[in-house]
Amino acid sequence: MSTSLPARAKALRDRLVALDQLGANVKETGLLEDLRSDLAAPAIVLSRALDQRTLLINSGIAVETPATLDAARKRATTLLDKFTTEKKAATLKKGVGWANLVRDIKAASRDVDATVVQRWKAYRQEAFTGEAPGVVKRRIAFTPDNSAAFKRYEQLHQTFREAFERPPADRTSIERVRSLAEDLTETAKDFDYDVPSDVKRFLEAVQSGGATLDLLTDTVKMWLTENDAFTSYRILPRGSDGTR
């Protein structure tokens, strides 16, 4: 029996509806792909910045959270909740939410990068509290032993300083910096300072991780003042783990 006209008409209608829906899906997919393209580059930049931040934090170096990062997270969560309810490109594009999300991600990337760089440079003063070679040079007598120690100290300090010119690439880079700080501290112990005994004890302590307040005697204060070095030092409290 041949298919009736009504049945054929219904089949044709169903096929047309399916084709129309397919076309709508293709259009929607294209719109969503455009949105993904808008977000791709900024998201990659932010991801790299966050990886750098996480590296420092996981290595025990505290890094503050920029306000712009919290703002970007909050806006992304809001848009995601709306999109989960109605999975349409129009949901994301409605109003200025999407444009503001892209803007917030770019701002967060910039601020996270800046915070990481600033924190890494500040960590240099925490990793090693000793003097710069130029300062040490003015305070030691250049005996053969002092000359040998100073040469090694100067080379180590240059390598140590260069390590902070850019954020670390990995955990190994951070451990390398800490190892250099230990080497500098050990090398500094070989210096024989041509200064009063109180001052010598103070300077040796500074080079070895920090001087306690009892070492800051009147003799030391006077010597630092006379040598225009008093403002070169600052007081830092020790943490519960003994670090500054």
Coordinates of N, CA and C in Angstrom, one line a residue:
M1 N 0.8 -1.2 0.0 CA 0.0 0.0 0.0 C 0.9 1.2 0.0
S2 N 0.6 2.2 -0.9 CA 1.4 3.4 -1.0 C 1.1 4.3 0.2
T3 N 2.1 5.1 0.6 CA 1.9 6.0 1.8 C 0.9 7.0 1.4
S4 N 0.0 7.3 2.4 CA -1.0 8.3 2.1 C -0.4 9.7 2.0
L5 N -1.1 10.6 1.4 CA -0.7 12.0 1.3 C -0.5 12.6 2.6
P6 N -1.4 12.5 3.6 CA -1.2 13.1 4.9 C 0.1 12.6 5.6
A7 N 0.4 11.3 5.4 CA 1.6 10.7 6.1 C 2.8 11.3 5.4
R8 N 2.8 11.4 4.0 CA 4.0 11.9 3.4 C 4.2 13.4 3.7
A9 N 3.1 14.1 3.9 CA 3.1 15.6 4.2 C 3.7 15.7 5.6
K10 N 3.3 14.8 6.5 CA 3.8 14.9 7.9 C 5.3 14.6 7.9
A11 N 5.7 13.6 7.1 CA 7.2 13.2 7.1 C 8.0 14.3 6.5
L12 N 7.5 15.0 5.5 CA 8.2 16.1 4.9 C 8.3 17.2 5.9
R13 N 7.2 17.5 6.6 CA 7.2 18.6 7.6 C 8.3 18.3 8.7
D14 N 8.3 17.1 9.2 CA 9.2 16.7 10.2 C 10.7 16.8 9.7
R15 N 10.9 16.5 8.5 CA 12.3 16.6 7.9 C 12.6 18.1 7.8
L16 N 11.7 18.9 7.4 CA 12.0 20.4 7.3 C 12.3 21.0 8.7
V17 N 11.5 20.5 9.7 CA 11.7 21.0 11.0 C 13.1 20.6 11.5
A18 N 13.5 19.3 11.2 CA 14.8 18.8 11.6 C 15.9 19.7 10.9
L19 N 15.8 19.9 9.6 CA 16.8 20.7 8.9 C 16.8 22.2 9.5
D20 N 15.7 22.7 9.8 CA 15.7 24.1 10.4 C 16.4 24.1 11.8
Q21 N 16.1 23.0 12.6 CA 16.8 22.9 13.9 C 18.3 22.7 13.7
L22 N 18.7 22.0 12.7 CA 20.1 21.7 12.4 C 20.8 23.0 12.0
G23 N 20.1 23.8 11.2 CA 20.6 25.1 10.8 C 20.8 26.0 12.0
A24 N 19.8 26.0 12.9 CA 19.8 26.8 14.1 C 21.0 26.4 15.0
N25 N 21.2 25.1 15.1 CA 22.3 24.6 15.9 C 23.7 25.0 15.4
V26 N 23.8 24.9 14.1 CA 25.0 25.3 13.4 C 25.3 26.8 13.7
K27 N 24.3 27.6 13.6 CA 24.4 29.1 13.9 C 24.8 29.3 15.3
E28 N 24.1 28.6 16.2 CA 24.4 28.8 17.7 C 25.9 28.3 18.0
T29 N 26.3 27.2 17.3 CA 27.6 26.7 17.5 C 28.6 27.8 17.1
G30 N 28.4 28.4 16.0 CA 29.2 29.4 15.4 C 29.3 30.6 16.4
L31 N 28.2 31.0 16.9 CA 28.2 32.2 17.9 C 29.0 31.8 19.1
L32 N 28.8 30.6 19.6 CA 29.6 30.2 20.8 C 31.1 30.1 20.5
E33 N 31.4 29.7 19.3 CA 32.8 29.6 18.9 C 33.4 31.0 18.9
D34 N 32.7 32.0 18.4 CA 33.2 33.3 18.4 C 33.5 33.8 19.8
L35 N 32.6 33.5 20.7 CA 32.8 33.9 22.1 C 34.1 33.2 22.7
R36 N 34.2 32.0 22.4 CA 35.4 31.2 22.8 C 36.7 31.9 22.3
S37 N 36.6 32.3 21.0 CA 37.8 33.0 20.4 C 38.1 34.3 21.1
D38 N 37.0 35.0 21.5 CA 37.2 36.3 22.2 C 38.0 36.1 23.5
L39 N 37.7 34.9 24.2 CA 38.2 34.7 25.5 C 39.6 33.9 25.5
A40 N 39.9 33.3 24.4 CA 41.0 32.4 24.3 C 42.4 33.0 24.7
A41 N 42.7 34.1 24.0 CA 44.0 34.7 24.2 C 44.1 35.3 25.6
P42 N 43.1 36.1 26.1 CA 43.2 36.6 27.5 C 43.3 35.5 28.5
A43 N 42.6 34.4 28.3 CA 42.6 33.3 29.3 C 43.9 32.6 29.4
I44 N 44.6 32.5 28.2 CA 46.0 31.9 28.2 C 46.9 32.8 29.0
V45 N 46.9 34.1 28.7 CA 47.8 35.0 29.5 C 47.5 34.9 31.0
L46 N 46.3 34.9 31.4 CA 46.0 34.8 32.8 C 46.4 33.5 33.4
S47 N 46.2 32.4 32.6 CA 46.6 31.1 33.1 C 48.1 31.1 33.4
R48 N 48.9 31.7 32.5 CA 50.4 31.7 32.7 C 50.7 32.5 33.9
A49 N 50.1 33.6 34.1 CA 50.3 34.5 35.3 C 50.0 33.8 36.6
L50 N 48.9 33.0 36.6 CA 48.5 32.3 37.7 C 49.4 31.1 38.0
D51 N 49.9 30.5 37.0 CA 50.9 29.4 37.2 C 52.2 30.0 37.9
Q52 N 52.6 31.1 37.5 CA 53.8 31.8 38.1 C 53.5 32.1 39.6
R53 N 52.3 32.6 39.8 CA 51.9 32.9 41.2 C 51.9 31.7 42.1
T54 N 51.3 30.6 41.5 CA 51.2 29.3 42.2 C 52.6 28.8 42.5
L55 N 53.5 28.9 41.6 CA 54.9 28.5 41.8 C 55.5 29.1 43.1
L56 N 55.3 30.4 43.2 CA 55.9 31.1 44.3 C 55.2 30.6 45.6
I57 N 53.9 30.6 45.6 CA 53.1 30.2 46.8 C 53.5 28.8 47.2
N58 N 53.6 27.8 46.3 CA 53.9 26.5 46.6 C 55.4 26.3 47.1
S59 N 56.2 27.3 46.8 CA 57.6 27.3 47.3 C 57.7 28.1 48.6
G60 N 56.6 28.4 49.2 CA 56.6 29.1 50.5 C 56.7 30.6 50.5
I61 N 56.5 31.2 49.3 CA 56.6 32.6 49.2 C 55.2 33.2 49.0
A62 N 54.8 33.9 50.1 CA 53.4 34.5 50.1 C 53.2 35.5 49.0
V63 N 52.1 35.5 48.3 CA 51.8 36.4 47.2 C 50.4 36.9 47.4
E64 N 50.2 38.2 47.5 CA 48.8 38.7 47.8 C 48.0 38.5 46.5
T65 N 46.6 38.5 46.7 CA 45.7 38.4 45.6 C 45.2 39.7 45.2
P66 N 45.5 40.1 43.9 CA 45.0 41.4 43.4 C 43.5 41.5 43.4
A67 N 42.9 42.6 43.7 CA 41.5 42.8 43.7 C 40.9 42.5 42.3
T68 N 41.6 42.8 41.3 CA 41.1 42.5 39.9 C 40.9 41.0 39.7
L69 N 41.7 40.2 40.3 CA 41.6 38.7 40.1 C 40.3 38.3 40.8
D70 N 40.0 38.7 42.0 CA 38.7 38.4 42.6 C 37.5 38.9 41.8
A71 N 37.7 40.1 41.2 CA 36.6 40.6 40.4 C 36.3 39.8 39.2
A72 N 37.4 39.3 38.5 CA 37.3 38.5 37.3 C 36.6 37.1 37.7
R73 N 37.0 36.6 38.8 CA 36.5 35.3 39.2 C 35.0 35.4 39.5
K74 N 34.6 36.5 40.2 CA 33.2 36.7 40.5 C 32.4 36.9 39.3
R75 N 32.9 37.7 38.3 CA 32.1 37.9 37.1 C 32.0 36.6 36.3
A76 N 33.0 35.8 36.2 CA 33.0 34.6 35.5 C 32.0 33.6 36.1
T77 N 31.9 33.6 37.4 CA 31.0 32.7 38.1 C 29.6 33.1 37.8
T78 N 29.3 34.4 37.8 CA 28.0 34.9 37.5 C 27.5 34.5 36.1
L79 N 28.4 34.7 35.2 CA 28.0 34.4 33.8 C 27.9 32.9 33.6
L80 N 28.7 32.1 34.3 CA 28.6 30.7 34.2 C 27.2 30.2 34.7
D81 N 26.8 30.7 35.9 CA 25.5 30.4 36.4 C 24.4 30.7 35.5
K82 N 24.4 31.8 34.8 CA 23.4 32.2 33.9 C 23.4 31.2 32.7
F83 N 24.6 30.9 32.2 CA 24.7 30.1 31.0 C 24.3 28.6 31.3
T84 N 24.5 28.2 32.5 CA 24.1 26.8 32.9 C 22.6 26.7 32.9
T85 N 21.9 27.8 33.2 CA 20.4 27.8 33.2 C 19.9 27.9 31.7
E86 N 20.6 28.7 30.9 CA 20.2 28.8 29.5 C 21.4 28.8 28.6
K87 N 21.7 27.7 28.0 CA 23.0 27.5 27.3 C 22.8 28.1 25.9
K88 N 22.8 29.4 25.8 CA 22.8 30.1 24.5 C 23.8 31.2 24.5
A89 N 24.3 31.5 23.3 CA 25.3 32.6 23.2 C 24.7 33.9 23.7
A90 N 23.4 34.1 23.4 CA 22.7 35.3 23.7 C 22.7 35.6 25.2
T91 N 22.7 34.5 26.0 CA 22.8 34.6 27.5 C 24.1 35.3 27.9
L92 N 25.2 34.9 27.3 CA 26.5 35.5 27.6 C 26.6 36.9 27.1
K93 N 26.0 37.2 25.9 CA 26.2 38.5 25.3 C 25.2 39.5 25.8
K94 N 24.3 39.1 26.5 CA 23.2 40.0 27.0 C 23.9 41.1 27.9
G95 N 23.6 42.3 27.6 CA 24.2 43.4 28.4 C 25.7 43.6 28.2
V96 N 26.4 44.0 29.2 CA 27.8 44.2 29.1 C 28.7 43.2 29.9
G97 N 28.0 42.2 30.3 CA 28.7 41.2 31.2 C 29.9 40.5 30.5
W98 N 29.7 40.1 29.2 CA 30.8 39.4 28.5 C 31.9 40.4 28.2
A99 N 31.6 41.6 27.8 CA 32.7 42.6 27.5 C 33.5 42.9 28.8
N100 N 32.7 43.0 29.9 CA 33.4 43.3 31.1 C 34.2 42.1 31.6
L101 N 33.8 40.9 31.3 CA 34.6 39.7 31.7 C 35.9 39.7 31.0
V102 N 35.9 40.0 29.7 CA 37.2 40.0 28.9 C 38.1 41.1 29.5
R103 N 37.5 42.3 29.8 CA 38.2 43.4 30.4 C 38.8 43.0 31.7
D104 N 38.0 42.4 32.6 CA 38.5 42.0 33.9 C 39.6 41.0 33.9
I105 N 39.5 40.0 32.9 CA 40.6 39.0 32.8 C 41.9 39.7 32.4
K106 N 41.8 40.6 31.5 CA 43.1 41.3 31.0 C 43.7 42.1 32.2
A107 N 42.8 42.8 33.0 CA 43.3 43.5 34.1 C 43.9 42.6 35.2
A108 N 43.2 41.5 35.4 CA 43.7 40.5 36.4 C 45.1 40.0 36.0
S109 N 45.3 39.7 34.7 CA 46.5 39.2 34.2 C 47.7 40.2 34.4
R110 N 47.4 41.4 34.1 CA 48.4 42.5 34.3 C 48.8 42.6 35.8
D111 N 47.8 42.6 36.6 CA 48.0 42.8 38.1 C 48.7 41.6 38.7
V112 N 48.3 40.4 38.3 CA 48.9 39.2 38.8 C 50.4 39.2 38.4
D113 N 50.7 39.5 37.2 CA 52.1 39.6 36.7 C 52.9 40.6 37.5
A114 N 52.3 41.8 37.7 CA 53.0 42.8 38.5 C 53.3 42.4 39.9
T115 N 52.3 41.7 40.5 CA 52.4 41.3 41.9 C 53.5 40.2 42.1
V116 N 53.5 39.3 41.1 CA 54.5 38.2 41.1 C 55.9 38.8 41.0
V117 N 56.1 39.7 40.1 CA 57.4 40.4 39.9 C 57.8 41.1 41.1
Q118 N 56.9 41.9 41.7 CA 57.2 42.7 42.9 C 57.6 41.8 44.1
R119 N 56.8 40.7 44.2 CA 57.0 39.8 45.4 C 58.3 39.0 45.2
W120 N 58.7 38.7 44.0 CA 59.9 37.9 43.7 C 61.1 38.8 44.0
K121 N 61.1 40.1 43.6 CA 62.2 41.0 43.9 C 62.3 41.2 45.4
A122 N 61.2 41.3 46.1 CA 61.2 41.6 47.5 C 61.8 40.3 48.3
Y123 N 61.6 39.2 47.7 CA 62.1 37.9 48.3 C 63.6 37.9 48.4
R124 N 64.2 38.7 47.5 CA 65.7 38.7 47.5 C 66.2 39.2 48.9
Q125 N 65.5 40.1 49.5 CA 66.0 40.6 50.8 C 65.7 39.6 51.9
E126 N 64.8 38.7 51.6 CA 64.4 37.7 52.6 C 65.4 36.5 52.5
A127 N 65.7 36.2 51.3 CA 66.6 35.0 51.1 C 68.0 35.2 51.6
F128 N 68.4 36.5 51.4 CA 69.8 36.8 51.9 C 69.9 38.2 52.4
T129 N 70.2 38.3 53.7 CA 70.2 39.7 54.3 C 71.6 40.3 54.4
G130 N 72.6 39.6 53.8 CA 74.0 40.2 53.9 C 74.2 41.4 53.0
E131 N 75.4 41.9 53.1 CA 75.8 43.1 52.5 C 76.1 42.9 51.0
A132 N 76.0 44.0 50.2 CA 76.4 44.0 48.8 C 78.0 44.0 48.8
P133 N 78.6 43.4 47.8 CA 80.1 43.4 47.7 C 80.7 44.7 47.9
G134 N 80.1 45.8 47.3 CA 80.7 47.1 47.4 C 80.8 47.6 48.9
V135 N 79.8 47.2 49.7 CA 79.8 47.6 51.1 C 80.9 46.8 51.9
V136 N 80.9 45.5 51.6 CA 81.9 44.6 52.2 C 83.3 45.1 51.9
K137 N 83.5 45.5 50.7 CA 84.9 45.9 50.2 C 85.4 47.0 51.0
R138 N 84.6 47.9 51.5 CA 85.0 49.0 52.3 C 85.3 48.7 53.7
R139 N 85.0 47.5 54.2 CA 85.0 47.2 55.6 C 86.0 46.1 55.9
I140 N 86.7 45.5 54.9 CA 87.6 44.4 55.2 C 89.0 44.8 54.8
A141 N 90.0 44.3 55.5 CA 91.4 44.5 55.1 C 91.7 43.4 54.0
F142 N 92.3 43.8 52.9 CA 92.5 42.9 51.8 C 93.8 42.0 52.0
T143 N 93.7 41.2 53.0 CA 94.7 40.1 53.2 C 94.5 39.1 52.1
P144 N 95.4 38.2 51.9 CA 95.2 37.1 50.9 C 93.9 36.3 51.2
D145 N 93.7 36.0 52.4 CA 92.4 35.2 52.7 C 91.2 36.0 52.5
N146 N 91.2 37.3 52.8 CA 90.0 38.2 52.6 C 89.8 38.4 51.1
S147 N 90.9 38.5 50.3 CA 90.8 38.7 48.9 C 90.2 37.5 48.2
A148 N 90.6 36.3 48.6 CA 90.0 35.1 48.0 C 88.5 34.9 48.4
A149 N 88.2 35.2 49.6 CA 86.8 35.1 50.1 C 86.0 36.2 49.3
F150 N 86.5 37.4 49.2 CA 85.8 38.4 48.6 C 85.5 38.1 47.1
K151 N 86.5 37.6 46.4 CA 86.3 37.2 45.0 C 85.2 36.2 44.8
R152 N 85.1 35.2 45.6 CA 84.1 34.2 45.6 C 82.7 34.9 45.9
Y153 N 82.7 35.7 47.0 CA 81.5 36.3 47.4 C 80.9 37.2 46.3
E154 N 81.8 38.0 45.7 CA 81.4 38.9 44.6 C 80.7 38.1 43.4
Q155 N 81.3 37.0 43.1 CA 80.8 36.2 42.0 C 79.5 35.6 42.3
L156 N 79.4 35.1 43.6 CA 78.1 34.5 44.0 C 77.0 35.5 44.1
H157 N 77.4 36.7 44.6 CA 76.4 37.8 44.7 C 75.9 38.2 43.4
Q158 N 76.7 38.3 42.4 CA 76.3 38.7 41.0 C 75.3 37.7 40.5
T159 N 75.6 36.4 40.6 CA 74.7 35.3 40.2 C 73.4 35.4 40.9
F160 N 73.5 35.6 42.2 CA 72.3 35.7 43.1 C 71.4 36.9 42.6
R161 N 72.0 38.0 42.4 CA 71.3 39.2 42.0 C 70.6 39.0 40.6
E162 N 71.3 38.4 39.7 CA 70.8 38.2 38.3 C 69.6 37.3 38.4
A163 N 69.5 36.4 39.3 CA 68.4 35.5 39.4 C 67.1 36.2 39.7
F164 N 67.1 37.4 40.2 CA 65.9 38.1 40.5 C 65.5 39.2 39.4
E165 N 66.2 39.1 38.3 CA 65.8 40.1 37.2 C 64.5 39.7 36.5
R166 N 64.1 38.4 36.7 CA 62.8 38.0 36.1 C 62.3 36.9 37.1
P167 N 61.0 36.7 37.1 CA 60.4 35.6 37.9 C 61.0 34.2 37.6
P168 N 61.0 33.3 38.6 CA 61.6 32.0 38.4 C 60.8 31.2 37.4
A169 N 61.5 30.3 36.6 CA 60.8 29.5 35.6 C 60.2 28.3 36.2
D170 N 60.8 27.8 37.3 CA 60.3 26.6 37.9 C 60.8 26.5 39.4
R171 N 60.5 25.4 40.0 CA 60.9 25.2 41.4 C 62.4 25.1 41.6
T172 N 63.0 24.5 40.6 CA 64.5 24.4 40.6 C 65.2 25.7 40.7
S173 N 64.6 26.7 40.0 CA 65.2 28.0 40.0 C 65.1 28.7 41.4
I174 N 64.0 28.4 42.1 CA 63.9 28.9 43.4 C 64.9 28.3 44.4
E175 N 65.0 27.0 44.2 CA 65.9 26.2 45.1 C 67.4 26.7 44.8
R176 N 67.6 27.0 43.6 CA 69.0 27.5 43.2 C 69.3 28.8 43.9
V177 N 68.3 29.7 44.0 CA 68.5 31.0 44.7 C 68.7 30.7 46.1
R178 N 68.0 29.8 46.7 CA 68.2 29.5 48.2 C 69.6 28.9 48.4
S179 N 70.0 28.1 47.5 CA 71.4 27.5 47.6 C 72.4 28.6 47.5
L180 N 72.3 29.6 46.6 CA 73.2 30.7 46.4 C 73.2 31.5 47.7
A181 N 72.1 31.7 48.3 CA 72.0 32.5 49.6 C 72.8 31.8 50.7
E182 N 72.7 30.5 50.7 CA 73.4 29.7 51.7 C 74.9 29.8 51.5
D183 N 75.3 29.7 50.2 CA 76.7 29.8 49.8 C 77.3 31.2 50.2
L184 N 76.5 32.2 50.0 CA 76.9 33.6 50.3 C 77.1 33.7 51.8
T185 N 76.2 33.2 52.6 CA 76.3 33.2 54.0 C 77.5 32.5 54.5
E186 N 77.8 31.4 54.0 CA 79.0 30.6 54.4 C 80.3 31.3 54.0
T187 N 80.3 31.9 52.8 CA 81.5 32.6 52.3 C 81.7 33.9 53.2
A188 N 80.7 34.5 53.6 CA 80.8 35.7 54.4 C 81.5 35.5 55.7
K189 N 81.3 34.2 56.2 CA 81.9 33.9 57.5 C 83.5 33.9 57.4
D190 N 84.0 33.9 56.2 CA 85.5 33.9 56.1 C 86.1 35.3 56.1
F191 N 85.2 36.3 56.1 CA 85.7 37.7 56.1 C 86.3 38.1 57.5
D192 N 87.4 38.7 57.5 CA 88.0 39.3 58.7 C 87.9 40.8 58.6
Y193 N 86.9 41.3 59.4 CA 86.6 42.7 59.4 C 87.6 43.6 60.2
D194 N 88.1 44.6 59.6 CA 89.1 45.5 60.2 C 88.3 46.6 60.9
V195 N 87.6 46.2 61.9 CA 86.7 47.2 62.7 C 86.8 46.8 64.1
P196 N 86.2 47.7 65.0 CA 86.1 47.3 66.4 C 85.4 46.0 66.7
S197 N 85.7 45.3 67.7 CA 85.2 44.0 68.0 C 83.6 43.9 68.0
D198 N 83.0 45.0 68.6 CA 81.5 45.0 68.6 C 81.0 45.1 67.2
V199 N 81.6 45.9 66.4 CA 81.1 46.1 65.1 C 81.4 44.8 64.3
K200 N 82.5 44.2 64.5 CA 82.8 42.9 63.8 C 81.7 41.9 64.1
R201 N 81.3 41.8 65.4 CA 80.3 40.8 65.7 C 79.0 41.1 65.0
F202 N 78.7 42.4 65.0 CA 77.4 42.9 64.4 C 77.4 42.6 62.9
L203 N 78.5 42.9 62.2 CA 78.6 42.7 60.7 C 78.6 41.2 60.4
E204 N 79.3 40.4 61.2 CA 79.3 39.0 60.9 C 77.9 38.4 61.1
A205 N 77.2 38.9 62.1 CA 75.8 38.4 62.3 C 74.9 38.8 61.1
V206 N 75.0 40.0 60.7 CA 74.2 40.5 59.5 C 74.5 39.6 58.3
Q207 N 75.7 39.3 58.1 CA 76.0 38.4 56.9 C 75.6 37.0 57.1
S208 N 75.3 36.6 58.3 CA 75.0 35.2 58.6 C 73.5 35.0 58.8
G209 N 72.7 36.0 58.4 CA 71.3 35.8 58.5 C 70.5 36.8 59.3
G210 N 71.3 37.7 60.1 CA 70.6 38.8 60.8 C 71.2 38.9 62.2
A211 N 71.3 40.2 62.6 CA 71.9 40.5 63.9 C 70.7 40.7 64.9
T212 N 70.9 40.2 66.1 CA 69.9 40.4 67.2 C 70.1 41.8 67.7
L213 N 69.1 42.4 68.4 CA 69.2 43.7 68.9 C 70.3 44.0 69.9
D214 N 70.6 42.9 70.7 CA 71.7 43.1 71.7 C 73.0 43.4 71.1
L215 N 73.2 43.1 69.8 CA 74.5 43.4 69.1 C 74.6 44.8 68.7
L216 N 73.4 45.5 68.7 CA 73.4 46.9 68.3 C 73.8 47.8 69.5
T217 N 75.1 47.7 69.8 CA 75.6 48.5 71.0 C 75.9 49.9 70.6
D218 N 76.2 50.7 71.6 CA 76.5 52.2 71.3 C 77.7 52.3 70.4
T219 N 78.7 51.4 70.6 CA 79.9 51.4 69.7 C 79.5 51.2 68.3
V220 N 78.6 50.2 68.1 CA 78.1 49.9 66.7 C 77.3 51.0 66.1
K221 N 76.4 51.6 66.9 CA 75.6 52.8 66.4 C 76.6 53.9 66.0
M222 N 77.6 54.2 66.8 CA 78.5 55.3 66.5 C 79.3 55.0 65.2
W223 N 79.7 53.7 65.1 CA 80.5 53.4 63.9 C 79.6 53.5 62.7
L224 N 78.4 53.0 62.8 CA 77.5 53.0 61.6 C 77.2 54.5 61.2
T225 N 77.0 55.3 62.2 CA 76.7 56.8 61.9 C 77.9 57.4 61.3
E226 N 79.1 57.2 61.8 CA 80.3 57.8 61.3 C 80.6 57.3 59.9
N227 N 80.2 56.1 59.5 CA 80.4 55.6 58.2 C 79.2 55.7 57.3
D228 N 78.3 56.6 57.7 CA 77.1 56.8 56.8 C 76.4 55.5 56.5
A229 N 76.3 54.6 57.4 CA 75.7 53.3 57.2 C 74.5 53.0 58.1
F230 N 74.1 53.9 58.9 CA 73.1 53.7 59.9 C 71.7 53.4 59.2
T231 N 71.4 54.1 58.2 CA 70.1 53.9 57.5 C 70.1 52.7 56.5
S232 N 71.2 52.0 56.5 CA 71.3 50.9 55.6 C 70.7 49.6 56.2
Y233 N 70.3 49.7 57.5 CA 69.8 48.5 58.2 C 68.4 48.8 58.6
R234 N 67.7 47.7 58.8 CA 66.3 47.8 59.3 C 66.0 46.6 60.2
I235 N 65.0 46.8 61.0 CA 64.7 45.7 62.0 C 63.5 44.9 61.4
L236 N 63.7 43.6 61.4 CA 62.7 42.7 60.9 C 62.4 41.6 61.9
P237 N 61.1 41.4 62.3 CA 60.8 40.3 63.3 C 61.0 39.0 62.7
R238 N 61.4 38.0 63.5 CA 61.5 36.6 63.0 C 60.1 36.0 63.0
G239 N 59.8 35.1 62.1 CA 58.6 34.4 62.1 C 58.7 33.2 63.1
S240 N 57.6 32.5 63.2 CA 57.6 31.4 64.1 C 58.5 30.2 63.7
D241 N 58.9 30.2 62.4 CA 59.8 29.2 61.9 C 61.2 29.7 61.9
G242 N 61.5 30.9 62.4 CA 62.8 31.4 62.4 C 63.2 32.3 61.3
T243 N 62.3 32.3 60.2 CA 62.6 33.2 59.1 C 62.1 34.6 59.3
R244 N 62.5 35.5 58.3 CA 62.0 36.9 58.4 C 60.8 37.0 57.5

